[in-house]
XYZ file of C-alpha atoms in Angstrom:
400
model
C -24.470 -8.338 69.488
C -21.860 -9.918 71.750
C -22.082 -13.279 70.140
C -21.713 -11.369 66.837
C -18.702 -9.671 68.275
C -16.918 -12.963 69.512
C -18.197 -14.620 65.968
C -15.677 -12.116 64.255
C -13.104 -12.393 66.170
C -12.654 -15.922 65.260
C -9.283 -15.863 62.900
C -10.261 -15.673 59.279
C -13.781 -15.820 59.635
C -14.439 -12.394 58.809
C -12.626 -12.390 55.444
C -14.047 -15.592 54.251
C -17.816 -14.279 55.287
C -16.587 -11.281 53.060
C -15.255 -13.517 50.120
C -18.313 -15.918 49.436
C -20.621 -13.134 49.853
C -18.841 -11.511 46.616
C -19.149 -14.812 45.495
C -22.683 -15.164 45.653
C -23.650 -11.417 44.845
C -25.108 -12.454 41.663
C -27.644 -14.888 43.044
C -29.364 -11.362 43.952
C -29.916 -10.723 40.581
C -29.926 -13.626 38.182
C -33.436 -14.291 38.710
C -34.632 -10.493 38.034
C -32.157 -11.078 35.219
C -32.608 -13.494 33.269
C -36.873 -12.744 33.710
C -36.655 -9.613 32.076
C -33.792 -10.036 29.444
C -36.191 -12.942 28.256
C -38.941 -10.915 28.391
C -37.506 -8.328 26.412
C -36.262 -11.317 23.914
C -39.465 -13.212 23.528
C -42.085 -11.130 24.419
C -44.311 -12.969 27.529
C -43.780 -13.288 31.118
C -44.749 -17.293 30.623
C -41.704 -17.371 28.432
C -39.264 -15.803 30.450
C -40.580 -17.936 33.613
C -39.844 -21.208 31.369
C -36.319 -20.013 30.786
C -35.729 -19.111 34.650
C -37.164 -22.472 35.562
C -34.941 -24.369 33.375
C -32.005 -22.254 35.024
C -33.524 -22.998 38.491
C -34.398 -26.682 38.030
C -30.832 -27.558 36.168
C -29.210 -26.040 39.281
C -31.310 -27.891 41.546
C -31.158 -31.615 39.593
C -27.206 -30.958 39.676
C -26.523 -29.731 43.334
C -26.164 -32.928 45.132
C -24.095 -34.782 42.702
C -21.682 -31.886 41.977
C -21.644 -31.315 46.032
C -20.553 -35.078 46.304
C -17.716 -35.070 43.569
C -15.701 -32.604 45.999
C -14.720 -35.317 48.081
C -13.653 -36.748 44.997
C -11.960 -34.597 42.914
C -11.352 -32.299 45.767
C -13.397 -28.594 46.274
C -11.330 -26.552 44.181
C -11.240 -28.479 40.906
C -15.253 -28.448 41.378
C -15.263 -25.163 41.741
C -13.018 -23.891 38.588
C -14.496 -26.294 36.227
C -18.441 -25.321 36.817
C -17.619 -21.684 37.272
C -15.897 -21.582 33.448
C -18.850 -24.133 31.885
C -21.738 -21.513 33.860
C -20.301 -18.372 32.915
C -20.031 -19.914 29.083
C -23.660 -20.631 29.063
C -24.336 -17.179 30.365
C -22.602 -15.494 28.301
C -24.538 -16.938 25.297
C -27.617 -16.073 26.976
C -26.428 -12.317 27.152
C -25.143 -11.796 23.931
C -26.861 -13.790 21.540
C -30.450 -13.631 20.011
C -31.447 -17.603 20.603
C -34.588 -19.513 19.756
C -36.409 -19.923 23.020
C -35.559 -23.681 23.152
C -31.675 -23.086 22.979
C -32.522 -20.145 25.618
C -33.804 -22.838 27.743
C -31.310 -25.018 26.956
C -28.590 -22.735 27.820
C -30.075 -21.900 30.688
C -30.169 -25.330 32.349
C -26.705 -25.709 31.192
C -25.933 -22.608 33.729
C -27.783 -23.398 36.172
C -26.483 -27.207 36.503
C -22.710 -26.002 36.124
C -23.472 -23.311 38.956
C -20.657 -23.692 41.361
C -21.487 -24.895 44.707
C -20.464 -22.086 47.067
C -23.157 -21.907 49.762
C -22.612 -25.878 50.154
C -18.933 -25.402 50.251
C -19.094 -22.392 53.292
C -21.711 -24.001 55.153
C -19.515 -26.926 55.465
C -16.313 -25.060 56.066
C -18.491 -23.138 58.678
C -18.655 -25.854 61.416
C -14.268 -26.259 61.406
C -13.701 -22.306 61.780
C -15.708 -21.948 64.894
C -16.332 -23.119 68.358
C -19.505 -25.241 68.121
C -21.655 -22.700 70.742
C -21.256 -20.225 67.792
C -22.298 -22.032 64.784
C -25.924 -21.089 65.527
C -25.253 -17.213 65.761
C -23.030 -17.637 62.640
C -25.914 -19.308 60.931
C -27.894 -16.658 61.863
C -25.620 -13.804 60.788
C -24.371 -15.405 57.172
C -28.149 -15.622 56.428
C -28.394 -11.889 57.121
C -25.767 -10.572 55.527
C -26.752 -12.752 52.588
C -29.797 -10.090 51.909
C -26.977 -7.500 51.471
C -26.767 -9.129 48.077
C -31.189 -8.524 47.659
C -30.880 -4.963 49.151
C -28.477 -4.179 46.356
C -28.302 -6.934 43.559
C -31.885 -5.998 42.636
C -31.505 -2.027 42.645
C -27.959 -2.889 40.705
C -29.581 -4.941 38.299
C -32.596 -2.447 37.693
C -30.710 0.895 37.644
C -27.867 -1.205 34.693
C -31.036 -2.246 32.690
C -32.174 1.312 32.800
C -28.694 2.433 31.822
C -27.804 -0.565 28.851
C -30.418 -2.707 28.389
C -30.957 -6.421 29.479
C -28.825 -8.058 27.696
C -25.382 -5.867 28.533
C -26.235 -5.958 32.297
C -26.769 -9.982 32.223
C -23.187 -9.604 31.285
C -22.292 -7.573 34.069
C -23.459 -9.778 36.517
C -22.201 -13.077 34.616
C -18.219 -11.072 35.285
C -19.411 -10.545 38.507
C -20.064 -14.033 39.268
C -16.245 -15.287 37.561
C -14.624 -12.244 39.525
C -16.597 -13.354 42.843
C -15.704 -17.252 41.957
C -12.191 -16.514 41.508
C -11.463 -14.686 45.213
C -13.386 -17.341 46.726
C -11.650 -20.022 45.130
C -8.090 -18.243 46.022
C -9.155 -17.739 49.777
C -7.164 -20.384 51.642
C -9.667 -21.883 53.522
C -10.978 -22.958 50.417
C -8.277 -24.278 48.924
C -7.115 -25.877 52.039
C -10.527 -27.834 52.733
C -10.917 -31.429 52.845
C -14.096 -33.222 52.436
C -14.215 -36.527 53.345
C -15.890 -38.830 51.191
C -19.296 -40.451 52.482
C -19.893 -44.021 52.808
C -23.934 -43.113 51.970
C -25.655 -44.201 48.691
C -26.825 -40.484 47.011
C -30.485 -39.354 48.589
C -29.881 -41.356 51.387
C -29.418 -38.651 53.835
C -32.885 -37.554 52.503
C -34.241 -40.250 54.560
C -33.655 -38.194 57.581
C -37.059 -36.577 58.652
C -35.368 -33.256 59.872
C -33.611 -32.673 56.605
C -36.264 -34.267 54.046
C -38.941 -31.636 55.809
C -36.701 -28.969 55.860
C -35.879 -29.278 51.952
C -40.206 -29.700 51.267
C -40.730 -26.892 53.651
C -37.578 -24.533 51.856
C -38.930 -25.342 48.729
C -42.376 -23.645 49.494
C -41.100 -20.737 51.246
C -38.640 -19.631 48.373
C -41.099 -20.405 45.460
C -43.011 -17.889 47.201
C -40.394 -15.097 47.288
C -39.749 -15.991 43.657
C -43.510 -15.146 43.079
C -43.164 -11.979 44.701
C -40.272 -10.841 42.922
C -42.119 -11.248 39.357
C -44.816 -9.707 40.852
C -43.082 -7.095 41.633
C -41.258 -6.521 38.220
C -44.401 -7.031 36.498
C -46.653 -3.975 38.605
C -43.867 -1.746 37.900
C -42.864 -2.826 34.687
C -39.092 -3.548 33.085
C -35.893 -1.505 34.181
C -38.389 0.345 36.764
C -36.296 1.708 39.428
C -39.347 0.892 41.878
C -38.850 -2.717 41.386
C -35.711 -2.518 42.757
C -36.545 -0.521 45.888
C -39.610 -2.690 46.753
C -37.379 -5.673 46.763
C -34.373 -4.064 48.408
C -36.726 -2.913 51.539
C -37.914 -6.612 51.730
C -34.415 -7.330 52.041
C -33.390 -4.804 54.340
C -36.540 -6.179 57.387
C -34.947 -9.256 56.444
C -31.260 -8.100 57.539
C -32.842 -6.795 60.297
C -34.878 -9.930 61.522
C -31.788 -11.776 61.082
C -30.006 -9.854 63.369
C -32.442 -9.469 66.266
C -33.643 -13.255 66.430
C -29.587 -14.316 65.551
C -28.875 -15.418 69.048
C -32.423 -16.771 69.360
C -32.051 -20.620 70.109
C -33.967 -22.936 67.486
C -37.105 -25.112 68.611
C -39.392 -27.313 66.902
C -41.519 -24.276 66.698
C -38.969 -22.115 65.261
C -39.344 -22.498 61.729
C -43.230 -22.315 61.733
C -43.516 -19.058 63.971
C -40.592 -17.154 61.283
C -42.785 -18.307 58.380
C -46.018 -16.876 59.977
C -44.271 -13.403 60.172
C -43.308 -14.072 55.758
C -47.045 -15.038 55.327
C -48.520 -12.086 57.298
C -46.150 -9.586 54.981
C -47.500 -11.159 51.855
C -50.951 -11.314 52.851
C -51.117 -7.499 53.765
C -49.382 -6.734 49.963
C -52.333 -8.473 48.119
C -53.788 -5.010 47.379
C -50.887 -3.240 47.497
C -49.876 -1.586 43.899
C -47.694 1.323 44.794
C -44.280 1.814 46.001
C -44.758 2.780 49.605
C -48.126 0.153 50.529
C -45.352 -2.731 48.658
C -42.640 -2.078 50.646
C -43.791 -1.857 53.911
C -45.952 -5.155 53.644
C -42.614 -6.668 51.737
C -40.319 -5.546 54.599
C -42.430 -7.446 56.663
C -42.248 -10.369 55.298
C -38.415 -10.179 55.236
C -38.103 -9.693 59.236
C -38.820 -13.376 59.143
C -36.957 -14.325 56.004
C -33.483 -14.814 56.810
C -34.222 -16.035 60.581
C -35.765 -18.983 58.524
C -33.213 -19.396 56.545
C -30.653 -19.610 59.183
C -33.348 -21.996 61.194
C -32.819 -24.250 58.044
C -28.851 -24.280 58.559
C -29.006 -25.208 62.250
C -30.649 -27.999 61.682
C -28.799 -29.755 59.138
C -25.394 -28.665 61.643
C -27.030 -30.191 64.598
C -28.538 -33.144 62.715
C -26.391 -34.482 59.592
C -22.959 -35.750 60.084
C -19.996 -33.978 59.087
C -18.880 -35.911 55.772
C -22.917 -35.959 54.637
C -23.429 -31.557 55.418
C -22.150 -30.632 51.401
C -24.868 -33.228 50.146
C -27.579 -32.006 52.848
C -27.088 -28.566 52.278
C -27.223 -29.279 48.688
C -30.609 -31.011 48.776
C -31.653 -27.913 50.657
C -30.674 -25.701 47.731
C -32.294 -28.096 45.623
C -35.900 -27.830 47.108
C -35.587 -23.883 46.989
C -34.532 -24.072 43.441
C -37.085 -26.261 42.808
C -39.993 -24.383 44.971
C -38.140 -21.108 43.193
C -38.890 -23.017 39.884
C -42.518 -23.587 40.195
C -43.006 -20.269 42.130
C -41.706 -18.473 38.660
C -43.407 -20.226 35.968
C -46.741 -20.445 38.219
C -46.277 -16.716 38.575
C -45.870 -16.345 34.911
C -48.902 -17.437 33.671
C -50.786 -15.689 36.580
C -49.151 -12.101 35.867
C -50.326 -13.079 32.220
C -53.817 -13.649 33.492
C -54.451 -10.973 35.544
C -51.266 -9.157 36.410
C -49.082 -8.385 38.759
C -51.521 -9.229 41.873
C -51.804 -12.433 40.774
C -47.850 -13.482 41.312
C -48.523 -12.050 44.848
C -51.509 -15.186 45.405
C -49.286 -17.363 44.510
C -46.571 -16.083 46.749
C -48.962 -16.306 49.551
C -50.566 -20.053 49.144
C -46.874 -21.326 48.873
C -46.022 -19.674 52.118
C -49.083 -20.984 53.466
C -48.382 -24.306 53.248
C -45.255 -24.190 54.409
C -45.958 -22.385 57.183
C -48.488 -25.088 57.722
C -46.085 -27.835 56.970
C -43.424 -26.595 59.405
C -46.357 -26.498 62.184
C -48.216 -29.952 61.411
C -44.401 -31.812 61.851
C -42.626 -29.818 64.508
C -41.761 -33.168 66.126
C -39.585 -33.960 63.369
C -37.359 -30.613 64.304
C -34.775 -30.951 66.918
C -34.345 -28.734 69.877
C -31.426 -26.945 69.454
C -32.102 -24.569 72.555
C -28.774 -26.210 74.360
C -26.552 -25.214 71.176
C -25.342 -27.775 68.284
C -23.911 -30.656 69.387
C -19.918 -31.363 68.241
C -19.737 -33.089 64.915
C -17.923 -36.579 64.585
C -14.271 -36.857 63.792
C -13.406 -36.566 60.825
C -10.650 -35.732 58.064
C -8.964 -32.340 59.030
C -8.960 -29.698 57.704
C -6.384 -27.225 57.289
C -6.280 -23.742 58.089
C -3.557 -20.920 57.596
C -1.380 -19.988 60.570
């Protein structure tokens, strides 16, 4: 807790953490949201998991090209102009009663126009603190990220039990402009400065630590995204249970961040926090009530959001300064992605044989990556002597 301590007392740090976790409240429950708004709409989980993909896959095509033009056009302009075109596809979505192609449609429009705020904070990260800290930080962002899945999913149940699906997509589409708008207003934001890299697009891909840590992301969130329409589907639409199962998985997951937050990363780091998701999910195969879910689920999470921050460390202490937006976007590209497959797989398996069968799926995908992350450790770095000072670069300004 002392590194957490010293972490805060950095000057600003605090209120941005605050800011862009507003900002990205609604990642907590666009996925729940959108599945069961388009179930209500068109009547099969495989439909809704089509409509969720597109929304996960535009997001995921777009990422490292919309990370890139911030150098360009510079990080705010990015992030007014995709907020307004995301929340305009949304709010069609919400409010109108669409074919399932223009659903789709609409939903890849959002998802592409998404703005890029976990690229944009994971590179401010790196010029707000000492570089001894940036693993700790790591380490606490990605646990007080599941704040947002302790209580985006029992939001987003409890409003669809109160109005229905398609008034509390709305919610969380104002949500996300509110959210957009403080972060966008904080000046550390609007004071950034990306440099512009002198790399062709992908190329940074050809780094072995980042290219297996985008394959191995991919896996582990498809499998999460399995869970969770497992999840909805064993309890059913608007159930408050839903809700609580997830939130609980979230909650050993703000826990495991904390306790393994000052934990230094090693090329076995990634594989031994995946084992602990896989053993969760494994014991919730024939789990189908409230308490048997949750406890297997909250296992899992002790090892979710250590992973995730494991994932963060080593693009810091591996990927130059001016290429971080683009690496970090490729990262949330391979999660979208995995998250992509992971739905629609889980679709037509909750179709098949219900809810249990979402939960297989979530298991083989964290199977192999847990598999993955072993078979290439080499390709990790050791970060156990902290995260090595980034190159020079342009500056960056921050308030007095």
């Amino acid at each position: 807790m002392r590194l957490y301590a010293e972490v805060l007392r950095v000057p600003g740090l605090a209120r941005i953490i605050i800011v862009q976790l507003i900002a990205r409240f609604p990642t907590g429950m666009y996925s729940l949201g959108l599945l069961m708004h388009m179930e209500h709409e068109h009547g099969t989980y495989t439909a809704a998991g089509i409509v969720l993909a597109a929304f996960s896959v535009g997001m995921a095509l777009a990422g490292p090209f919309v990370t890139r033009l911030m150098a360009r056009f510079g990080t705010v302009a990015v992030l007014v102009t995709t907020t307004v075109i995301s929340v305009g596809a949304l709010y069609s979505i919400s409010t109108l009663s669409l074919p399932l192609w223009a659903d789709v449609l609409a939903g890849a429009i959002a998802g592409a126009a998404m703005p890029p705020i976990t690229p944009t904070v994971r590179t401010l990260y790196p010029r707000m603190v000492p570089q001894r800290l940036l693993s700790p930080l790591f380490s606490f962002d990605a646990a007080l990220q599941e704040i947002i899945w302790v209580f985006g999913p029992v939001l987003l149940v409890a409003l669809v039990a109160g109005l229905g699906t398609g008034p509390t997509l709305f919610v969380v589409l104002v949500i996300q402009a509110v959210g957009a708008a403080l972060f966008i207003l904080s000046p550390e934001v609007r004071r950034l400065r990306i440099p512009p890299t002198t790399r062709k697009l992908g190329r940074v891909l050809r780094k072995p630590p980042v290219l297996l840590s985008v394959v191995v992301s991919a896996m582990f969130i498809g499998g999460f995204s399995a869970v969770e329409a497992g999840v909805v589907a064993t309890f059913g639409e608007g159930a408050l249970e839903a809700g609580i199962v997830l939130g609980v998985s979230a909650m050993g997951s703000l826990i495991g961040g904390f306790a393994l937050g000052g934990r230094p990363i090693t090329p076995w780091s990634v594989a031994i926090r995946l084992t602990i998701v896989l053993v969760g999910m494994a014991i919730a195969l024939p789990m189908t009530e409230v308490v048997g879910l949750s406890i297997a689920l909250f296992i899992a999470g002790l090892g979710t959001a250590p992973a995730l921050a494991a994932f963060s460390a080593i693009i810091a202490g591996t990927v130059k300064f001016a290429d971080t937006p683009e690496a970090y976007a490729w990262i949330g590209t391979g999660q979208l992605l995995g998250a992509a497959v992971g739905s629609a797989v889980a679709g037509v398996a909750i179709d098949a044989i219900g809810g249990v069968g979402a939960v297989w799926v979530a298991v083989v995908m964290v199977a192999i990556a847990a598999a993955i992350a072993a078979i290439f450790r080499r390709h990790q770095p050791d970060l156990r002597h902290g995260i090595g000072e980034p190159p020079e670069t342009a500056p960056v300004e921050l308030p007095r």
